[in-house]
PDB file of C-alpha atoms and ligand atoms in Angstrom:
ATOM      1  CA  UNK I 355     101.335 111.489 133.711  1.00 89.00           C
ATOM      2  CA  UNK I 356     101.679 111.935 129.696  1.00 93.00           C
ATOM      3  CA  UNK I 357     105.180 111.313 128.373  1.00 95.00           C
ATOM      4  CA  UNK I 358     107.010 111.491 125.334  1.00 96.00           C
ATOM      5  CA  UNK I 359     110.204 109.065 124.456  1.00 97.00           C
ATOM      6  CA  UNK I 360     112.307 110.539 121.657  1.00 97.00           C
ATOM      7  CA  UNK I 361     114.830 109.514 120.105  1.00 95.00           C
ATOM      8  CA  UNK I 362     116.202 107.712 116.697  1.00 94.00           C
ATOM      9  CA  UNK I 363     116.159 103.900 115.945  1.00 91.00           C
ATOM     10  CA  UNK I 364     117.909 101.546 118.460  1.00 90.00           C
ATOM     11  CA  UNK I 365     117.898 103.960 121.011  1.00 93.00           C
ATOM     12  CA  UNK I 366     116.342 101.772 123.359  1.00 92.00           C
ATOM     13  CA  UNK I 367     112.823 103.721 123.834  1.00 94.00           C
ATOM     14  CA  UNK I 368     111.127 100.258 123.555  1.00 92.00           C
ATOM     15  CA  UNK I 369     113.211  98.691 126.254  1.00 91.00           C
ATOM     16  CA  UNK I 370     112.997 101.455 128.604  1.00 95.00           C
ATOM     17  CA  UNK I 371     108.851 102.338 127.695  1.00 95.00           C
ATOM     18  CA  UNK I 372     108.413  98.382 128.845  1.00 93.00           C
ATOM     19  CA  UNK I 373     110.369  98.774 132.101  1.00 94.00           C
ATOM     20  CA  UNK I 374     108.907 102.502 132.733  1.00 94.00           C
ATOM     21  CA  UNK I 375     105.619 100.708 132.654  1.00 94.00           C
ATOM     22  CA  UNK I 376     106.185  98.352 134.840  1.00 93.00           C
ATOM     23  CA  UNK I 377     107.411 100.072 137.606  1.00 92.00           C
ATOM     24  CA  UNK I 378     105.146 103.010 137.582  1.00 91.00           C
ATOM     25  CA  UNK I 379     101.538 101.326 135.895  1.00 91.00           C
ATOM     26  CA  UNK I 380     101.801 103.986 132.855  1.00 93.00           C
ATOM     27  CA  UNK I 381     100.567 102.063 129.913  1.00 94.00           C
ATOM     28  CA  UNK I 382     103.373 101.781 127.386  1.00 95.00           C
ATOM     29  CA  UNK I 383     102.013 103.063 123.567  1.00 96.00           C
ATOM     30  CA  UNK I 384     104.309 101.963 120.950  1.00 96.00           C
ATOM     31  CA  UNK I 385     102.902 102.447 117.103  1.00 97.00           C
ATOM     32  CA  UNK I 386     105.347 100.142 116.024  1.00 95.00           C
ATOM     33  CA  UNK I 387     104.616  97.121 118.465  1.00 93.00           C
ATOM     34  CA  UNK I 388     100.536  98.180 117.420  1.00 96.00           C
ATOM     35  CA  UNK I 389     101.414  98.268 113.876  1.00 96.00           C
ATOM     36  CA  UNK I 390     103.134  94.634 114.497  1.00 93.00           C
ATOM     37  CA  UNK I 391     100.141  93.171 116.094  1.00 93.00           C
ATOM     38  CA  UNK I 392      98.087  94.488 113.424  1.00 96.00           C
ATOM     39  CA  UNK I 393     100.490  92.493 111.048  1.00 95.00           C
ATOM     40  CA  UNK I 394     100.557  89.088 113.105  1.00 92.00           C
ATOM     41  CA  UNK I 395      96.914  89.327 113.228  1.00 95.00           C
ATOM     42  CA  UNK I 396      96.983  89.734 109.200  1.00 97.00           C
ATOM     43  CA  UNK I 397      94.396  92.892 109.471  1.00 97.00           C
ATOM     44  CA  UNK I 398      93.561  95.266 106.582  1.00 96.00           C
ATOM     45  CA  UNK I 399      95.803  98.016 108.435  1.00 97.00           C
ATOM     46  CA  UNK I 400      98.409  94.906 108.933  1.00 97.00           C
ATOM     47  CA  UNK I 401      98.871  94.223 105.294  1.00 97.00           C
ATOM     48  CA  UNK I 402      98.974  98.154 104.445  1.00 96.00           C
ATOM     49  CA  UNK I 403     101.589  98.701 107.404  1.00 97.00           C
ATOM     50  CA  UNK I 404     103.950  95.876 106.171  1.00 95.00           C
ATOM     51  CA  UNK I 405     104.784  97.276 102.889  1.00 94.00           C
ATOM     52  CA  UNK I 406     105.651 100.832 105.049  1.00 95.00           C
ATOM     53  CA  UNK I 407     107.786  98.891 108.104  1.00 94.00           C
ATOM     54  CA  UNK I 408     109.525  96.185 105.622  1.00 90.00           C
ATOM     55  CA  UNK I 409     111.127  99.327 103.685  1.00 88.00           C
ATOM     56  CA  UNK I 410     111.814 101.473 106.754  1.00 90.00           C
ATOM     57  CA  UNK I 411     109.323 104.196 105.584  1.00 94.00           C
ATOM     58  CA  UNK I 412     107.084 106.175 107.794  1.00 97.00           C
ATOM     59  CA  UNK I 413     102.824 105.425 107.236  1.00 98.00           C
ATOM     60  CA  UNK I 414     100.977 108.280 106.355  1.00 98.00           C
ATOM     61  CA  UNK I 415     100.169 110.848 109.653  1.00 98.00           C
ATOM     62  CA  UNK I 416      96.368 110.073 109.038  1.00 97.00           C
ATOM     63  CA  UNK I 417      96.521 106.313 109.678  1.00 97.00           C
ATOM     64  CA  UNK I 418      98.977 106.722 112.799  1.00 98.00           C
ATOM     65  CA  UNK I 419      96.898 109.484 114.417  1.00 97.00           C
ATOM     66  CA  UNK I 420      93.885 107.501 113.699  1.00 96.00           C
ATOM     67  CA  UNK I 421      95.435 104.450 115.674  1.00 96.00           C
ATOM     68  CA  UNK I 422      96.877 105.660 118.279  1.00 95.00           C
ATOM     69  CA  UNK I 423      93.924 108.789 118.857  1.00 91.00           C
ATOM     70  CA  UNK I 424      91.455 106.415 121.345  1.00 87.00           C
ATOM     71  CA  UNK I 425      94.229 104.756 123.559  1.00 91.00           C
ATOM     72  CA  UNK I 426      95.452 108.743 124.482  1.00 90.00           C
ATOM     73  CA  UNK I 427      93.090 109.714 127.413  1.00 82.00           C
ATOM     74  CA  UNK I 428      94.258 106.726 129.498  1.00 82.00           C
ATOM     75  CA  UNK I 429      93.691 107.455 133.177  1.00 80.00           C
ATOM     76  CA  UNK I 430      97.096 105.206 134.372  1.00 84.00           C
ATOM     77  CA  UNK I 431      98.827 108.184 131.951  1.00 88.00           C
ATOM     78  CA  UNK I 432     100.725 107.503 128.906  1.00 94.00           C
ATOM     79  CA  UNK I 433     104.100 106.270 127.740  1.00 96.00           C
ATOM     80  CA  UNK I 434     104.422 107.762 124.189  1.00 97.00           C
ATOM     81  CA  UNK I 435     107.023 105.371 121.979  1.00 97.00           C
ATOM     82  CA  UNK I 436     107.111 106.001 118.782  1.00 97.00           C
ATOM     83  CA  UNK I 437     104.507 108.761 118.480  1.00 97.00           C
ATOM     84  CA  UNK I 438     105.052 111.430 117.576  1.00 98.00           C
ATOM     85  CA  UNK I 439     107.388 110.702 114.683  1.00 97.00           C
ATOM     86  CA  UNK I 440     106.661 114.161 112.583  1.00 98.00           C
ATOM     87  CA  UNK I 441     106.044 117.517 113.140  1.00 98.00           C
ATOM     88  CA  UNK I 442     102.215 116.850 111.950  1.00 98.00           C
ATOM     89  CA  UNK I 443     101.879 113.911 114.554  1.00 98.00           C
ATOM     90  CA  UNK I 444     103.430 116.360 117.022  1.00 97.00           C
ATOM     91  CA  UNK I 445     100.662 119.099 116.419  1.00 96.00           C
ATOM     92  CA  UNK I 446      97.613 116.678 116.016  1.00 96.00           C
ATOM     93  CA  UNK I 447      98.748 114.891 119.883  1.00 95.00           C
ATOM     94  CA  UNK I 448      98.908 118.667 120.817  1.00 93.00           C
ATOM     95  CA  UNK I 449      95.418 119.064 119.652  1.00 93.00           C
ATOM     96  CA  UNK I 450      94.295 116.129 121.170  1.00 91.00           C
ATOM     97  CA  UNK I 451      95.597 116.985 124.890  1.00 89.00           C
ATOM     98  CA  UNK I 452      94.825 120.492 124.563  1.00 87.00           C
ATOM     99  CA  UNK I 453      90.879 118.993 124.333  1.00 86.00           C
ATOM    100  CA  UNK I 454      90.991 116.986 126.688  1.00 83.00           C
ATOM    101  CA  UNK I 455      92.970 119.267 129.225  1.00 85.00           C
ATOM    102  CA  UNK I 456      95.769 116.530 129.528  1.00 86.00           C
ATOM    103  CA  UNK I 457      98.957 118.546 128.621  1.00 88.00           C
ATOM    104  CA  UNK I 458     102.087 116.494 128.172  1.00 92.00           C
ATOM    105  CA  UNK I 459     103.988 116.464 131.407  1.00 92.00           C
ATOM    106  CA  UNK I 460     107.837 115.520 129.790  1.00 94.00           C
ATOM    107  CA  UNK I 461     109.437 114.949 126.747  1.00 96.00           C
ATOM    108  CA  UNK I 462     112.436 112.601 127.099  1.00 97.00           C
ATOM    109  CA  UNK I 463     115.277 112.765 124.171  1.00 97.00           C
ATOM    110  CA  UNK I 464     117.751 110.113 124.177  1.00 97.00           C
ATOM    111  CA  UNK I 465     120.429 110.322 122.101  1.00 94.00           C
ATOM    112  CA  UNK I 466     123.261 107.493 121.171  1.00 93.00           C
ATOM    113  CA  UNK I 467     125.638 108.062 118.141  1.00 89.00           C
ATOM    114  CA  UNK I 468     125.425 106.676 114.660  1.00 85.00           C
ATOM    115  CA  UNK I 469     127.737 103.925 114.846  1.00 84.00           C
ATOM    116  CA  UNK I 470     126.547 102.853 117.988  1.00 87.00           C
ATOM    117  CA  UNK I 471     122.699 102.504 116.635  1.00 88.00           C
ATOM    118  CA  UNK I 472     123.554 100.712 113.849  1.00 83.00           C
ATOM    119  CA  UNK I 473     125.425  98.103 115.889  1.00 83.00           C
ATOM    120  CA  UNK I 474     122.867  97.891 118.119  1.00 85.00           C
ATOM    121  CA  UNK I 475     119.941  97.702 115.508  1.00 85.00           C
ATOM    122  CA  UNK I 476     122.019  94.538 113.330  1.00 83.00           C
ATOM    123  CA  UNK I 477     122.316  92.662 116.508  1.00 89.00           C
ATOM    124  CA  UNK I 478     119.172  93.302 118.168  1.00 89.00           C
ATOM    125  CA  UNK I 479     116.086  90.332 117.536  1.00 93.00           C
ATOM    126  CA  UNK I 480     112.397  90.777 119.007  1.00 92.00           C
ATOM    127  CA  UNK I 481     109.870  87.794 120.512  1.00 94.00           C
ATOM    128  CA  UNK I 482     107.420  87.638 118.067  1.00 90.00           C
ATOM    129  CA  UNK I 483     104.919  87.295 120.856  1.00 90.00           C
ATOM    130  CA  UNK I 484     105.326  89.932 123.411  1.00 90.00           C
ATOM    131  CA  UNK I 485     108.057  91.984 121.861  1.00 88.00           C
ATOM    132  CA  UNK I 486     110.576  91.274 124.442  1.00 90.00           C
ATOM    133  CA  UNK I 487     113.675  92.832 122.668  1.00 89.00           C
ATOM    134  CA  UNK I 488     116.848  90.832 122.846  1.00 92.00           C
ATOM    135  CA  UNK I 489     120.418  91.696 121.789  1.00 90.00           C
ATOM    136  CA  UNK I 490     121.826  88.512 120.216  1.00 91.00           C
ATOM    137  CA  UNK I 491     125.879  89.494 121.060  1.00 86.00           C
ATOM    138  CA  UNK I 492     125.220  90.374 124.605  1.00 85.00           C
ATOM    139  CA  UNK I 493     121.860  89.811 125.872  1.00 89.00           C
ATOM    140  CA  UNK I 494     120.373  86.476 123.714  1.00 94.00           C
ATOM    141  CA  UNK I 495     117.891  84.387 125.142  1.00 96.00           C
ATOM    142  CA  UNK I 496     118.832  81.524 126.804  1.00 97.00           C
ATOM    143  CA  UNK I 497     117.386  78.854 124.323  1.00 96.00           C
ATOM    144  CA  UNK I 498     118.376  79.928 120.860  1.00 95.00           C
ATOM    145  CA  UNK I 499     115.242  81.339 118.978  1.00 96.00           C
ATOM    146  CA  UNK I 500     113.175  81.294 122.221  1.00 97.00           C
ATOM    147  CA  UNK I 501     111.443  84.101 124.052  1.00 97.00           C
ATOM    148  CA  UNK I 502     113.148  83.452 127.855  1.00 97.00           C
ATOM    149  CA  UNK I 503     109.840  85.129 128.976  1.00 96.00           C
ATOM    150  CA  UNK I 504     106.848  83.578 127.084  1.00 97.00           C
ATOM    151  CA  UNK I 505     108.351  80.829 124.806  1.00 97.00           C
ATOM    152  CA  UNK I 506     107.397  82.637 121.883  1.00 96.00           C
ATOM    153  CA  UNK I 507     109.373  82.817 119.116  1.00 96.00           C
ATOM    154  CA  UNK I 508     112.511  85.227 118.947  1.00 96.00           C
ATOM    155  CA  UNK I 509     113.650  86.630 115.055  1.00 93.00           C
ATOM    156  CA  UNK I 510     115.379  89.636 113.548  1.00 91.00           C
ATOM    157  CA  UNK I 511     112.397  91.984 112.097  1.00 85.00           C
ATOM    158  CA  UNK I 512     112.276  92.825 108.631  1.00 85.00           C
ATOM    159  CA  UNK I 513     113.128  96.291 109.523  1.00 84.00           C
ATOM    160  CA  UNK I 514     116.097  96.075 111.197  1.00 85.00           C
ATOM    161  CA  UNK I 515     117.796  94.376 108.205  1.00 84.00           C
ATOM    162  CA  UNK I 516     120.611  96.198 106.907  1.00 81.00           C
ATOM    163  CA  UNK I 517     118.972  97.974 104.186  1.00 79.00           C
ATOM    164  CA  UNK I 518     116.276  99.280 106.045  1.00 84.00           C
ATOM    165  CA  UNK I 519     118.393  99.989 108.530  1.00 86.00           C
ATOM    166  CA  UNK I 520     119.736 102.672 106.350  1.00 86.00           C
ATOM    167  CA  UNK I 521     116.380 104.284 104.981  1.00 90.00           C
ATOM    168  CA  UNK I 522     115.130 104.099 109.127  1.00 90.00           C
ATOM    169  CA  UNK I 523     117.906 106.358 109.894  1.00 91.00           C
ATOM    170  CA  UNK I 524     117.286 108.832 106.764  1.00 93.00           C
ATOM    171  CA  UNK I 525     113.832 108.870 107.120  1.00 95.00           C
ATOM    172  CA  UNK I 526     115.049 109.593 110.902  1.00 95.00           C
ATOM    173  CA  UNK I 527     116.893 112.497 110.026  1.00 95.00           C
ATOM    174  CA  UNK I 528     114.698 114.277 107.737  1.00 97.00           C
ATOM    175  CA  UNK I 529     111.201 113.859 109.491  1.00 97.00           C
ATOM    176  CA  UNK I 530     111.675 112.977 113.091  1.00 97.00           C
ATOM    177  CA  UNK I 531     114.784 114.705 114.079  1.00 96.00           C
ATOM    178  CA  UNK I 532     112.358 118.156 113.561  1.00 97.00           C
ATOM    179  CA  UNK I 533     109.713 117.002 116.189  1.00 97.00           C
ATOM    180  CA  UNK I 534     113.074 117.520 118.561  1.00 96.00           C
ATOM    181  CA  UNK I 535     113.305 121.096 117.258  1.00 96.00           C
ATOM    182  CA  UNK I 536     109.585 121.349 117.356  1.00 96.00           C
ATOM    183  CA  UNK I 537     109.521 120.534 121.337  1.00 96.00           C
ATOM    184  CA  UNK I 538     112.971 122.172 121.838  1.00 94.00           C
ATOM    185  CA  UNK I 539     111.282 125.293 120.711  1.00 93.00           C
ATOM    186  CA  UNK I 540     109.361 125.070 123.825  1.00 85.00           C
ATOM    187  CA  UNK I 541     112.415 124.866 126.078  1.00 79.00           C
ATOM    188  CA  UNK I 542     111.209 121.418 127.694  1.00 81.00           C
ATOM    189  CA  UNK I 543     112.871 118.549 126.398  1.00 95.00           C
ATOM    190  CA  UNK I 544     115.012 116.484 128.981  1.00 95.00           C
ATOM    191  CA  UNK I 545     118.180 114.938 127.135  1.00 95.00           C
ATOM    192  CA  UNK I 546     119.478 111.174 128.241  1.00 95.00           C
ATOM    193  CA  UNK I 547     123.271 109.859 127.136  1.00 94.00           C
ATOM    194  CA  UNK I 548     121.547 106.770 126.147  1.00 94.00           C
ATOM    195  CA  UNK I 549     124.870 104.689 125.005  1.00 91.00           C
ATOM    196  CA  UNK I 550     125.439 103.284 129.072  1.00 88.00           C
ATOM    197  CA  UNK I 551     123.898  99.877 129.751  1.00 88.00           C
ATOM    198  CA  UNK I 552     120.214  99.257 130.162  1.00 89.00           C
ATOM    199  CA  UNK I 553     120.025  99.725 134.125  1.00 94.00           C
ATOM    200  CA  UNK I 554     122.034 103.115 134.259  1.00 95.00           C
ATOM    201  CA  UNK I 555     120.055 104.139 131.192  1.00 95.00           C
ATOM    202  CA  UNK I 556     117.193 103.105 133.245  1.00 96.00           C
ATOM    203  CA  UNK I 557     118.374 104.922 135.871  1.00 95.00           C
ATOM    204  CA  UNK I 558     118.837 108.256 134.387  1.00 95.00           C
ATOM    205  CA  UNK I 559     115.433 108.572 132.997  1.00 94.00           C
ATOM    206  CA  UNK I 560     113.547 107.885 135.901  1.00 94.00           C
ATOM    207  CA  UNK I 561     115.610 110.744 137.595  1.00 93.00           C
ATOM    208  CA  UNK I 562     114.337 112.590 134.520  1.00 92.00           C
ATOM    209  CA  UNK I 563     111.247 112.069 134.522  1.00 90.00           C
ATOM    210  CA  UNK I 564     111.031 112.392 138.614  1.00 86.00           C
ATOM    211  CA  UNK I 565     109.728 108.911 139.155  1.00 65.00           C
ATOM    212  CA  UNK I 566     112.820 108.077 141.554  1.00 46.00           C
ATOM    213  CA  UNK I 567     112.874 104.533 140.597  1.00 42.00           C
TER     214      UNK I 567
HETATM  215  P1  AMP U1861     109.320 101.171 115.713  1.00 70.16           P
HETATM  216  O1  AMP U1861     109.073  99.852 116.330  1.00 70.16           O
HETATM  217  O2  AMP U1861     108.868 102.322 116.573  1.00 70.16           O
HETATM  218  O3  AMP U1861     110.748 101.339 115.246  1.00 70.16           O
HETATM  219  O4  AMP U1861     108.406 101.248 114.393  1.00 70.16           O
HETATM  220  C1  AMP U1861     108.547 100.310 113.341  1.00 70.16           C
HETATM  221  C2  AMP U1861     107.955 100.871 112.056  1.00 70.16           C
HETATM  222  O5  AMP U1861     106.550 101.139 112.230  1.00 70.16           O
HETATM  223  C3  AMP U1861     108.528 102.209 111.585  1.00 70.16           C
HETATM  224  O6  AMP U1861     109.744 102.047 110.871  1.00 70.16           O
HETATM  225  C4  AMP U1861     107.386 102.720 110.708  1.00 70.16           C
HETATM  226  O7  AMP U1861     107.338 102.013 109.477  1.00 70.16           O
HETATM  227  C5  AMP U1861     106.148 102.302 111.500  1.00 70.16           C
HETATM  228  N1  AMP U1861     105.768 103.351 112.481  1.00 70.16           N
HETATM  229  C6  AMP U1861     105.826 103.242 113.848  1.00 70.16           C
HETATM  230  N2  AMP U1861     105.420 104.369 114.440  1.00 70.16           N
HETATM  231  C7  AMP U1861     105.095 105.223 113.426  1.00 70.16           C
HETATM  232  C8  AMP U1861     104.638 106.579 113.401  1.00 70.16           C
HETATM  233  N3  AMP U1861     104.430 107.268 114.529  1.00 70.16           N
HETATM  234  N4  AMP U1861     104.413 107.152 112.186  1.00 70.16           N
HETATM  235  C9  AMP U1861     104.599 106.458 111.036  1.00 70.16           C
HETATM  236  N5  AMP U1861     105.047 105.188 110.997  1.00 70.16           N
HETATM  237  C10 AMP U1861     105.301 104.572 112.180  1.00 70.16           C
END
């Protein structure tokens, strides 16, 4: 199975992609959580990628498509998160299924309102490890600045920092809010409440994507 999670910052695609892909074996592909490994590991692409993410910008379609291109024919099926984030990353993942006769099978869209995200997004910290994503008001880990599940260490990224914050959600709005319209013009783009808590959230997109779990 090939899906796609949409939807703007802090929606909770990451936390939902990790427990998607745990209960069904679909491999969860996140550009951002690559692009963060790639800056841990202090790569070429790292460096480059930092100077994007820090600001809240988007990188250029050519060095996301060329990332994320070889990890897209994976037999366990995809979990798209993250990708596509512009009408050009839309077309060129078209391209690529079309070729290799691996259509996308649904295109999830969840949707939580401004002033929700940007609470969410100012509370919300990351393990610098394994990404585990923490809320530090109602879901911190149990040792302050420690990953519950791998003892890495927990911090607030770069990017969700107030002033990124902001650019995230206009660059949001004027490039990735069109891949919606893009797939909507296709008539097959399942739309999730996502403001409920993490389990009913959960809950309503495995009833949307037919997993039953
Ligand atoms: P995320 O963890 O998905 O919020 O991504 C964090 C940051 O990585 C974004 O704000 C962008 O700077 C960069 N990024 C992630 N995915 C993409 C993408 N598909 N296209 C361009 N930049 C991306």
């Amino acid at each position: 199975m090939r899906i796609v999670l949409l939807g703007p910052p802090g929606a909770g695609k990451g936390t939902q992609a990790r427990r998607l892909s745990e209960s069904t074996g679909m491999n969860h592909l996140s550009t951002g959580d690559m692009l963060r490994a790639e800056v841990a590991a202090g790569s070429e692409l790292g460096l480059v990628a930092k100077g994007y993410m820090d600001k809240g910008e988007l990188l250029p379609d050519s060095t996301i498509i060329a990332m994320i291109q070889q990890h897209l024919a994976n037999p366990a099926g995809v979990l798209l998160d993250g990708f596509p984030r512009t009408v050009v990353q839309a077309e060129s993942l078209d391209e690529s299924l079309e070729t290799a006769n691996q259509p996308i099978d649904k295109i999830v869209h969840m949707s939580v309102d401004v002033d929700e995200l940007v609470k969410r997004l100012s509370s919300r910290a990351i393990c610098k490890d394994c990404q585990t994503p923490y809320n530090l008001v109602s879901d911190a880990p149990s040792k302050e600045g420690v990953c519950d599940k791998c003892g890495g260490e927990v911090i607030v990224r770069d990017d969700d920092k107030p002033e990124a914050v902001l650019n995230r959600m206009k660059v949001y709005e004027e490039l990735t809010a069109p891949v919606l319209d893009y797939y909507k013009s296709r008539g097959d783009v399942a739309e999730i409440i996502a403001t409920g808590s993490p389990d009913s959230v959960f809950e309503e997109l495995s009833q949307a994507i037919g997993s039953g779990k």
